[in-house]
């Protein structure tokens, strides 16, 4: 009996010695890439385990809102597409500030001045086209033509953060709402995320798709008949920011995750996944157009957070969603 | 068994329930609580949220919501798709049943197994497989030179494609119903017609089919209910094809707007329920108007196909090859390449996707594990409950039991997504006394399963009760055994084959299901059914194909195991056994 108790006690103590902390990540990265990011982080920090869940950014925000309402917030860290959704969370006081984040070498425009979220890479949203069945165009409104009826794959801002970001960038620019009204006239209803839109243009189901550069260029590299255009009137861009939830019980481990994403290793990982890194000095993937050569469509992020509800309501109204 | 021994085994006085709660009354109360909390209350909550959100009935809001052009479009699509696919399923299933029952076709048992197999494969896997088979990057048609050129619109991403797949998927339901009906057609009527000089086809058309009418329409009702609620196929094909149906509209709106859309979606769910009930009522009415004579004593003699035997059998097996082998092999082919659209050959073949699905992606492994233990737990709870409910229904008269049965049948017949919305509404707020909420946990999915599958478990058990000696139970009652002791020691052993069959049926239906859990899965609790939809949404087609293959493998293993147990199970319960 004594031996049994002692063995039990010893094994319990031994198990605590190897105890891992587990943090939960909510991300909008594609599943393979989310797994790669988590694997790379766990390789550097073997005593921290990361459980991740993936969904489109806007859909993820709905899940988070339900969890906040039910008082059961799950994630410790977020790695989502755009700053508008995170800006809304920040305005609600749900993000934890991390003033000591290693952002010394980064451009100030890539992270929040209040240090609640930090950009990790640069993705532009432009026009992908199927080289077998479509011709390249040079402006956004060139797509609004009768022969493209039903043939453009457009992700929805109600699901995808990149698409939401693109919507705000377009309406803040000279193009305005007419692009989306034009899509509606062509019977094109934005739906889902960048993944299915990429698949549609790669398989020939659509002639064009409005997707992020990494999706289009990764598909091109795997042999799909796809190419990526940067229109002259500009592209929108997202920085896929990471943030810590204020309700986290593992703040130290969460900070380590942010540190990893902002480190040189994290940036090299991003480049290997087909993204443009934003740490100066880390080379981007081959064959990518340089950011300096593009016209980047920007907008006031704080303003966007305030007007987001009205903008998405008008969007839903145009397409009858 | 003397009374003295009996007394010694009774529980201590302090632990005995008061008389009002003990015995059968207590059992009935427990059953009412079970079915009430799991089926009746959530559905009532749904109706409340739909019609009276915030406490007041606002006809203008309802009119505005139902008049929205997307909602009208989705409703019209739903009705058209369900009716058309029911017609297709009825024609196909009836022809197959006639072929198997009335002719002397060879290798019937094997053909029936193959014909019924698609019903056991999860619909989203079926849809994925067919999409891969006919895409321009098809791993099967490509090497044969039959693949469609890139740039053509995929033929299945259309209304016709959805109708086609739904019809194919539900044909076995009609087949089973019509076959059971054909086996009971009185052969004396056929002989009388033949004595009058009627030949072959005329006999079938004028005598046999009208007598089988009840079975045909019962099968059509099942096919209609299954079509209207089939989320897997409608989502996999309808969302890329932009053919909106009520079910996918509810799913997309809830994803896009979150809990704020719940009340409006509850209204759409109610509309869907109304359509389902209307369809069931219509087919029931149509079926009742036929001749109902049956004769179970002698089966109809089989007609020889004569010279037509070769071509007919060839066509039948060709049907199986096209509908089963083609899509499944395309699924396997897609799972074996790395990049979507790559041709499958010795250089590109890779088991990476399977390795990812099984070992690398924790989420997928956890989903399999969650589905497995959820299904086992559901079976473990539902079998005793349905035995108890079956006892009350069969041997005790009473309106309470009939209401319970009706509630459970409704919960089963309604599309699973309605139960999903009802459960979200019911469990969103933290529970009143306990304080924590169940929202987003695996227990909500468990509750939805219990609600949904009670009727499925009940049917074979009711069939089993019909064959038990009631006298045994009464004798045990006279000797003083309480209700639980009687259920455990007298009823259950005689009922074992039916209970086992019910357990297998519920297990196989629940393990790969998608409708019920697709709205309820969260970061903490995922089941394997919706996993394929999520992987497709995220753009990981090859990984989705690998998961689909694994799900089919699981189904085949389970069906094979049940066939081994074969002879000990009652006839007619498991659809894939002839």
Short mmCIF file of N, CA and C in Angstrom, two decimals, chain B residues 22-159:
data_model
loop_
_atom_site.label_atom_id
_atom_site.label_comp_id
_atom_site.label_asym_id
_atom_site.label_seq_id
_atom_site.Cartn_x
_atom_site.Cartn_y
_atom_site.Cartn_z
N UNK B 22 -41.70 5.91 -7.85
CA UNK B 22 -41.11 4.62 -8.18
C UNK B 22 -41.85 3.92 -9.28
N UNK B 23 -41.29 2.85 -9.74
CA UNK B 23 -42.00 2.01 -10.68
C UNK B 23 -42.27 2.69 -12.01
N UNK B 24 -43.37 2.30 -12.58
CA UNK B 24 -43.63 2.73 -13.95
C UNK B 24 -43.92 4.21 -14.06
N UNK B 25 -44.56 4.76 -13.06
CA UNK B 25 -44.87 6.19 -13.12
C UNK B 25 -43.56 6.98 -13.21
N UNK B 26 -42.59 6.55 -12.38
CA UNK B 26 -41.30 7.23 -12.39
C UNK B 26 -40.62 7.11 -13.74
N UNK B 27 -40.73 5.93 -14.34
CA UNK B 27 -40.14 5.72 -15.66
C UNK B 27 -40.75 6.66 -16.68
N UNK B 28 -42.07 6.78 -16.61
CA UNK B 28 -42.76 7.65 -17.56
C UNK B 28 -42.32 9.09 -17.38
N UNK B 29 -42.20 9.51 -16.11
CA UNK B 29 -41.76 10.89 -15.84
C UNK B 29 -40.36 11.11 -16.39
N UNK B 30 -39.49 10.12 -16.16
CA UNK B 30 -38.13 10.25 -16.67
C UNK B 30 -38.13 10.37 -18.18
N UNK B 31 -38.96 9.55 -18.86
CA UNK B 31 -39.01 9.60 -20.32
C UNK B 31 -39.53 10.95 -20.80
N UNK B 32 -40.56 11.44 -20.10
CA UNK B 32 -41.11 12.75 -20.49
C UNK B 32 -40.04 13.82 -20.37
N UNK B 33 -39.29 13.79 -19.26
CA UNK B 33 -38.23 14.77 -19.08
C UNK B 33 -37.19 14.67 -20.19
N UNK B 34 -36.82 13.44 -20.51
CA UNK B 34 -35.78 13.21 -21.53
C UNK B 34 -36.22 13.77 -22.88
N UNK B 35 -37.36 13.28 -23.36
CA UNK B 35 -37.80 13.72 -24.68
C UNK B 35 -38.20 15.19 -24.65
N UNK B 36 -38.80 15.60 -23.54
CA UNK B 36 -39.23 16.99 -23.42
C UNK B 36 -38.06 17.96 -23.51
N UNK B 37 -37.03 17.71 -22.67
CA UNK B 37 -35.91 18.64 -22.64
C UNK B 37 -35.11 18.60 -23.93
N UNK B 38 -35.06 17.45 -24.57
CA UNK B 38 -34.19 17.35 -25.72
C UNK B 38 -34.89 17.64 -27.03
N UNK B 39 -36.17 17.36 -27.13
CA UNK B 39 -36.85 17.56 -28.41
C UNK B 39 -37.87 18.67 -28.34
N UNK B 40 -38.77 18.61 -27.36
CA UNK B 40 -39.91 19.51 -27.39
C UNK B 40 -39.51 20.93 -27.03
N UNK B 41 -38.78 21.09 -25.94
CA UNK B 41 -38.45 22.45 -25.49
C UNK B 41 -37.58 23.21 -26.50
N UNK B 42 -36.50 22.60 -27.04
CA UNK B 42 -35.72 23.35 -28.03
C UNK B 42 -36.54 23.73 -29.25
N UNK B 43 -37.41 22.83 -29.74
CA UNK B 43 -38.21 23.18 -30.91
C UNK B 43 -39.18 24.29 -30.58
N UNK B 44 -39.73 24.25 -29.36
CA UNK B 44 -40.63 25.32 -28.95
C UNK B 44 -39.87 26.64 -28.86
N UNK B 45 -38.64 26.56 -28.33
CA UNK B 45 -37.81 27.77 -28.23
C UNK B 45 -37.54 28.34 -29.61
N UNK B 46 -37.33 27.43 -30.58
CA UNK B 46 -37.09 27.85 -31.96
C UNK B 46 -38.30 28.59 -32.50
N UNK B 47 -39.50 27.99 -32.31
CA UNK B 47 -40.71 28.64 -32.80
C UNK B 47 -40.89 30.00 -32.13
N UNK B 48 -40.57 30.05 -30.85
CA UNK B 48 -40.68 31.32 -30.12
C UNK B 48 -39.75 32.37 -30.72
N UNK B 49 -38.49 31.99 -30.93
CA UNK B 49 -37.53 32.94 -31.47
C UNK B 49 -37.92 33.37 -32.87
N UNK B 50 -38.56 32.48 -33.61
CA UNK B 50 -38.91 32.79 -34.99
C UNK B 50 -40.09 33.75 -35.05
N UNK B 51 -41.11 33.43 -34.25
CA UNK B 51 -42.36 34.18 -34.40
C UNK B 51 -42.50 35.33 -33.42
N UNK B 52 -41.91 35.18 -32.25
CA UNK B 52 -42.11 36.19 -31.23
C UNK B 52 -40.80 36.67 -30.62
N UNK B 53 -39.83 37.08 -31.45
CA UNK B 53 -38.57 37.53 -30.83
C UNK B 53 -38.85 38.79 -30.04
N UNK B 54 -38.30 38.86 -28.85
CA UNK B 54 -38.56 40.04 -28.03
C UNK B 54 -39.97 40.09 -27.50
N UNK B 55 -40.72 39.02 -27.70
CA UNK B 55 -42.02 38.92 -27.03
C UNK B 55 -43.22 39.40 -27.83
N UNK B 56 -43.00 40.03 -28.99
CA UNK B 56 -44.19 40.52 -29.70
C UNK B 56 -44.21 39.97 -31.12
N UNK B 57 -45.40 39.67 -31.61
CA UNK B 57 -45.56 39.13 -32.95
C UNK B 57 -45.58 40.28 -33.94
N UNK B 58 -44.61 40.30 -34.83
CA UNK B 58 -44.50 41.41 -35.78
C UNK B 58 -44.67 40.87 -37.19
N UNK B 59 -45.88 40.98 -37.71
CA UNK B 59 -46.14 40.41 -39.03
C UNK B 59 -45.31 41.09 -40.11
N UNK B 60 -45.05 42.38 -39.91
CA UNK B 60 -44.28 43.12 -40.93
C UNK B 60 -42.88 42.56 -41.05
N UNK B 61 -42.26 42.26 -39.90
CA UNK B 61 -40.90 41.72 -39.93
C UNK B 61 -40.88 40.40 -40.66
N UNK B 62 -41.89 39.55 -40.37
CA UNK B 62 -41.93 38.23 -40.99
C UNK B 62 -42.11 38.38 -42.49
N UNK B 63 -43.03 39.28 -42.89
CA UNK B 63 -43.27 39.47 -44.32
C UNK B 63 -42.02 39.97 -45.01
N UNK B 64 -41.31 40.90 -44.34
CA UNK B 64 -40.12 41.48 -44.96
C UNK B 64 -39.03 40.43 -45.12
N UNK B 65 -38.87 39.60 -44.10
CA UNK B 65 -37.83 38.58 -44.15
C UNK B 65 -38.15 37.54 -45.22
N UNK B 66 -39.40 37.09 -45.23
CA UNK B 66 -39.76 36.04 -46.18
C UNK B 66 -39.86 36.58 -47.59
N UNK B 67 -40.02 37.90 -47.72
CA UNK B 67 -40.13 38.46 -49.05
C UNK B 67 -38.80 38.87 -49.65
N UNK B 68 -37.73 38.83 -48.86
CA UNK B 68 -36.39 39.17 -49.34
C UNK B 68 -36.04 38.32 -50.56
N UNK B 69 -35.46 38.94 -51.59
CA UNK B 69 -35.33 38.19 -52.84
C UNK B 69 -34.45 36.97 -52.71
N UNK B 70 -33.45 37.02 -51.82
CA UNK B 70 -32.60 35.83 -51.66
C UNK B 70 -33.38 34.71 -50.98
N UNK B 71 -34.26 35.07 -50.05
CA UNK B 71 -35.02 34.04 -49.35
C UNK B 71 -36.01 33.39 -50.30
N UNK B 72 -36.68 34.22 -51.12
CA UNK B 72 -37.64 33.67 -52.09
C UNK B 72 -36.91 32.74 -53.06
N UNK B 73 -35.74 33.21 -53.53
CA UNK B 73 -34.96 32.39 -54.46
C UNK B 73 -34.59 31.06 -53.82
N UNK B 74 -34.13 31.12 -52.56
CA UNK B 74 -33.72 29.89 -51.88
C UNK B 74 -34.92 28.96 -51.69
N UNK B 75 -36.09 29.52 -51.34
CA UNK B 75 -37.26 28.68 -51.12
C UNK B 75 -37.68 27.99 -52.40
N UNK B 76 -37.73 28.76 -53.49
CA UNK B 76 -38.14 28.17 -54.77
C UNK B 76 -37.16 27.08 -55.18
N UNK B 77 -35.84 27.38 -55.02
CA UNK B 77 -34.84 26.36 -55.34
C UNK B 77 -35.03 25.11 -54.51
N UNK B 78 -35.29 25.30 -53.20
CA UNK B 78 -35.45 24.15 -52.32
C UNK B 78 -36.61 23.27 -52.78
N UNK B 79 -37.74 23.90 -53.07
CA UNK B 79 -38.92 23.12 -53.46
C UNK B 79 -38.65 22.38 -54.76
N UNK B 80 -38.11 23.11 -55.74
CA UNK B 80 -37.86 22.51 -57.04
C UNK B 80 -36.86 21.36 -56.94
N UNK B 81 -35.76 21.57 -56.21
CA UNK B 81 -34.75 20.52 -56.08
C UNK B 81 -35.31 19.30 -55.37
N UNK B 82 -36.07 19.53 -54.29
CA UNK B 82 -36.59 18.39 -53.53
C UNK B 82 -37.56 17.58 -54.37
N UNK B 83 -38.48 18.28 -55.07
CA UNK B 83 -39.48 17.55 -55.86
C UNK B 83 -38.80 16.78 -56.99
N UNK B 84 -37.91 17.46 -57.72
CA UNK B 84 -37.26 16.81 -58.85
C UNK B 84 -36.42 15.62 -58.41
N UNK B 85 -35.65 15.78 -57.33
CA UNK B 85 -34.80 14.67 -56.91
C UNK B 85 -35.64 13.53 -56.35
N UNK B 86 -36.79 13.86 -55.73
CA UNK B 86 -37.67 12.79 -55.23
C UNK B 86 -38.21 11.99 -56.41
N UNK B 87 -38.59 12.68 -57.48
CA UNK B 87 -39.07 11.96 -58.67
C UNK B 87 -37.99 11.03 -59.21
N UNK B 88 -36.77 11.57 -59.34
CA UNK B 88 -35.67 10.77 -59.86
C UNK B 88 -35.40 9.57 -58.97
N UNK B 89 -35.38 9.82 -57.65
CA UNK B 89 -35.11 8.73 -56.72
C UNK B 89 -36.21 7.69 -56.78
N UNK B 90 -37.47 8.13 -56.89
CA UNK B 90 -38.59 7.19 -56.91
C UNK B 90 -38.51 6.31 -58.14
N UNK B 91 -38.27 6.92 -59.30
CA UNK B 91 -38.22 6.11 -60.53
C UNK B 91 -37.07 5.10 -60.45
N UNK B 92 -35.88 5.60 -60.07
CA UNK B 92 -34.72 4.72 -60.01
C UNK B 92 -34.90 3.62 -58.98
N UNK B 93 -35.36 4.00 -57.78
CA UNK B 93 -35.51 3.03 -56.71
C UNK B 93 -36.56 1.98 -57.05
N UNK B 94 -37.67 2.42 -57.66
CA UNK B 94 -38.73 1.46 -58.00
C UNK B 94 -38.23 0.48 -59.05
N UNK B 95 -37.54 1.00 -60.05
CA UNK B 95 -37.02 0.10 -61.08
C UNK B 95 -36.06 -0.91 -60.49
N UNK B 96 -35.19 -0.44 -59.60
CA UNK B 96 -34.24 -1.36 -58.99
C UNK B 96 -34.96 -2.41 -58.15
N UNK B 97 -35.99 -1.99 -57.41
CA UNK B 97 -36.72 -2.93 -56.57
C UNK B 97 -37.41 -3.97 -57.44
N UNK B 98 -38.00 -3.52 -58.55
CA UNK B 98 -38.67 -4.47 -59.44
C UNK B 98 -37.67 -5.45 -60.00
N UNK B 99 -36.51 -4.94 -60.38
CA UNK B 99 -35.47 -5.80 -60.94
C UNK B 99 -35.07 -6.89 -59.94
N UNK B 100 -34.90 -6.48 -58.69
CA UNK B 100 -34.39 -7.41 -57.70
C UNK B 100 -35.46 -8.38 -57.22
N UNK B 101 -36.72 -7.92 -57.14
CA UNK B 101 -37.76 -8.77 -56.56
C UNK B 101 -38.47 -9.62 -57.59
N UNK B 102 -38.65 -9.09 -58.81
CA UNK B 102 -39.53 -9.76 -59.75
C UNK B 102 -38.81 -10.58 -60.82
N UNK B 103 -37.50 -10.38 -60.94
CA UNK B 103 -36.82 -11.10 -62.01
C UNK B 103 -35.84 -12.10 -61.43
N UNK B 104 -35.26 -12.90 -62.32
CA UNK B 104 -34.32 -13.92 -61.85
C UNK B 104 -32.88 -13.47 -62.08
N UNK B 105 -32.63 -12.21 -61.82
CA UNK B 105 -31.28 -11.66 -61.97
C UNK B 105 -30.28 -12.43 -61.10
N UNK B 106 -29.07 -12.62 -61.61
CA UNK B 106 -28.07 -13.36 -60.84
C UNK B 106 -27.29 -12.42 -59.93
N UNK B 107 -26.62 -12.98 -58.93
CA UNK B 107 -25.78 -12.23 -57.99
C UNK B 107 -26.53 -11.05 -57.39
N UNK B 108 -27.78 -11.31 -57.01
CA UNK B 108 -28.64 -10.23 -56.51
C UNK B 108 -28.11 -9.63 -55.22
N UNK B 109 -27.68 -10.50 -54.30
CA UNK B 109 -27.29 -10.00 -52.97
C UNK B 109 -26.14 -9.01 -53.09
N UNK B 110 -25.16 -9.36 -53.93
CA UNK B 110 -24.03 -8.48 -54.10
C UNK B 110 -24.46 -7.16 -54.73
N UNK B 111 -25.35 -7.26 -55.72
CA UNK B 111 -25.80 -6.04 -56.39
C UNK B 111 -26.55 -5.14 -55.42
N UNK B 112 -27.38 -5.75 -54.57
CA UNK B 112 -28.13 -4.95 -53.59
C UNK B 112 -27.17 -4.24 -52.64
N UNK B 113 -26.14 -4.97 -52.19
CA UNK B 113 -25.15 -4.36 -51.32
C UNK B 113 -24.54 -3.13 -51.98
N UNK B 114 -24.15 -3.29 -53.26
CA UNK B 114 -23.55 -2.17 -53.97
C UNK B 114 -24.54 -1.03 -54.20
N UNK B 115 -25.80 -1.39 -54.42
CA UNK B 115 -26.80 -0.35 -54.68
C UNK B 115 -27.09 0.46 -53.43
N UNK B 116 -27.10 -0.21 -52.28
CA UNK B 116 -27.45 0.48 -51.04
C UNK B 116 -26.24 1.20 -50.44
N UNK B 117 -25.04 0.79 -50.84
CA UNK B 117 -23.83 1.38 -50.25
C UNK B 117 -23.79 2.91 -50.30
N UNK B 118 -24.17 3.55 -51.41
CA UNK B 118 -24.08 5.02 -51.42
C UNK B 118 -24.86 5.68 -50.30
N UNK B 119 -25.89 5.01 -49.81
CA UNK B 119 -26.69 5.60 -48.74
C UNK B 119 -25.89 5.72 -47.45
N UNK B 120 -24.92 4.81 -47.28
CA UNK B 120 -24.16 4.82 -46.04
C UNK B 120 -22.95 5.75 -46.12
N UNK B 121 -22.60 6.15 -47.35
CA UNK B 121 -21.46 7.06 -47.48
C UNK B 121 -21.94 8.47 -47.19
N UNK B 122 -21.20 9.23 -46.39
CA UNK B 122 -21.66 10.59 -46.07
C UNK B 122 -21.87 11.40 -47.34
N UNK B 123 -22.95 12.15 -47.43
CA UNK B 123 -23.28 12.84 -48.68
C UNK B 123 -22.22 13.84 -49.12
N UNK B 124 -21.53 14.47 -48.17
CA UNK B 124 -20.54 15.44 -48.60
C UNK B 124 -19.35 14.75 -49.24
N UNK B 125 -19.06 13.50 -48.81
CA UNK B 125 -18.00 12.73 -49.44
C UNK B 125 -18.42 12.34 -50.86
N UNK B 126 -19.68 11.91 -50.99
CA UNK B 126 -20.22 11.57 -52.31
C UNK B 126 -20.09 12.75 -53.26
N UNK B 127 -20.50 13.93 -52.77
CA UNK B 127 -20.46 15.11 -53.63
C UNK B 127 -19.03 15.42 -54.04
N UNK B 128 -18.11 15.37 -53.07
CA UNK B 128 -16.70 15.64 -53.37
C UNK B 128 -16.19 14.67 -54.41
N UNK B 129 -16.54 13.38 -54.24
CA UNK B 129 -16.05 12.36 -55.16
C UNK B 129 -16.56 12.61 -56.58
N UNK B 130 -17.84 12.91 -56.73
CA UNK B 130 -18.38 13.16 -58.06
C UNK B 130 -17.77 14.41 -58.68
N UNK B 131 -17.55 15.44 -57.86
CA UNK B 131 -16.94 16.67 -58.39
C UNK B 131 -15.55 16.36 -58.94
N UNK B 132 -14.77 15.57 -58.18
CA UNK B 132 -13.43 15.22 -58.65
C UNK B 132 -13.51 14.39 -59.92
N UNK B 133 -14.53 13.50 -59.99
CA UNK B 133 -14.61 12.60 -61.14
C UNK B 133 -14.84 13.35 -62.44
N UNK B 134 -15.60 14.45 -62.38
CA UNK B 134 -15.94 15.13 -63.61
C UNK B 134 -15.24 16.46 -63.80
N UNK B 135 -14.30 16.78 -62.93
CA UNK B 135 -13.63 18.07 -63.10
C UNK B 135 -12.63 17.96 -64.25
N UNK B 136 -12.21 19.09 -64.80
CA UNK B 136 -11.21 19.03 -65.88
C UNK B 136 -9.93 18.34 -65.42
N UNK B 137 -9.70 18.30 -64.12
CA UNK B 137 -8.49 17.66 -63.60
C UNK B 137 -8.78 16.25 -63.11
N UNK B 138 -9.78 15.59 -63.70
CA UNK B 138 -10.21 14.28 -63.20
C UNK B 138 -9.11 13.25 -63.29
N UNK B 139 -8.83 12.57 -62.18
CA UNK B 139 -7.78 11.54 -62.22
C UNK B 139 -8.21 10.27 -62.95
N UNK B 140 -9.51 10.13 -63.21
CA UNK B 140 -9.96 8.91 -63.89
C UNK B 140 -10.25 9.21 -65.36
N UNK B 141 -11.04 10.24 -65.59
CA UNK B 141 -11.41 10.53 -66.97
C UNK B 141 -10.25 11.14 -67.75
N UNK B 142 -9.36 11.82 -67.02
CA UNK B 142 -8.23 12.47 -67.70
C UNK B 142 -7.39 11.48 -68.49
N UNK B 143 -6.85 10.43 -67.81
CA UNK B 143 -6.06 9.44 -68.54
C UNK B 143 -6.84 8.76 -69.64
N UNK B 144 -8.18 8.68 -69.49
CA UNK B 144 -8.97 8.04 -70.52
C UNK B 144 -9.26 8.99 -71.67
N UNK B 145 -8.86 10.25 -71.50
CA UNK B 145 -9.10 11.21 -72.56
C UNK B 145 -10.52 11.73 -72.62
N UNK B 146 -11.30 11.44 -71.57
CA UNK B 146 -12.70 11.85 -71.59
C UNK B 146 -12.95 13.08 -70.74
N UNK B 147 -11.88 13.64 -70.14
CA UNK B 147 -12.10 14.76 -69.23
C UNK B 147 -12.57 15.99 -69.99
N UNK B 148 -13.35 16.82 -69.30
CA UNK B 148 -13.83 18.04 -69.92
C UNK B 148 -12.68 19.02 -70.06
N UNK B 149 -12.67 19.81 -71.13
CA UNK B 149 -11.58 20.77 -71.29
C UNK B 149 -11.65 21.84 -70.21
N UNK B 150 -10.48 22.34 -69.79
CA UNK B 150 -10.49 23.37 -68.74
C UNK B 150 -11.19 24.62 -69.26
N UNK B 151 -11.90 25.30 -68.40
CA UNK B 151 -12.65 26.47 -68.83
C UNK B 151 -14.12 26.17 -68.97
N UNK B 152 -14.49 24.89 -69.13
CA UNK B 152 -15.92 24.60 -69.14
C UNK B 152 -16.42 24.61 -67.71
N UNK B 153 -17.64 25.06 -67.57
CA UNK B 153 -18.26 25.08 -66.26
C UNK B 153 -18.48 23.64 -65.81
N UNK B 154 -18.14 23.33 -64.58
CA UNK B 154 -18.29 21.97 -64.09
C UNK B 154 -19.77 21.58 -64.15
N UNK B 155 -20.07 20.42 -64.78
CA UNK B 155 -21.48 20.07 -64.97
C UNK B 155 -22.24 19.86 -63.68
N UNK B 156 -21.55 19.43 -62.62
CA UNK B 156 -22.29 19.17 -61.38
C UNK B 156 -22.55 20.42 -60.58
N UNK B 157 -21.83 21.51 -60.85
CA UNK B 157 -22.06 22.76 -60.12
C UNK B 157 -23.25 23.48 -60.76
N UNK B 158 -24.41 22.86 -60.64
CA UNK B 158 -25.61 23.43 -61.25
C UNK B 158 -26.80 22.83 -60.55
N UNK B 159 -27.99 23.39 -60.81
CA UNK B 159 -29.21 22.86 -60.21
C UNK B 159 -29.38 21.41 -60.62
#
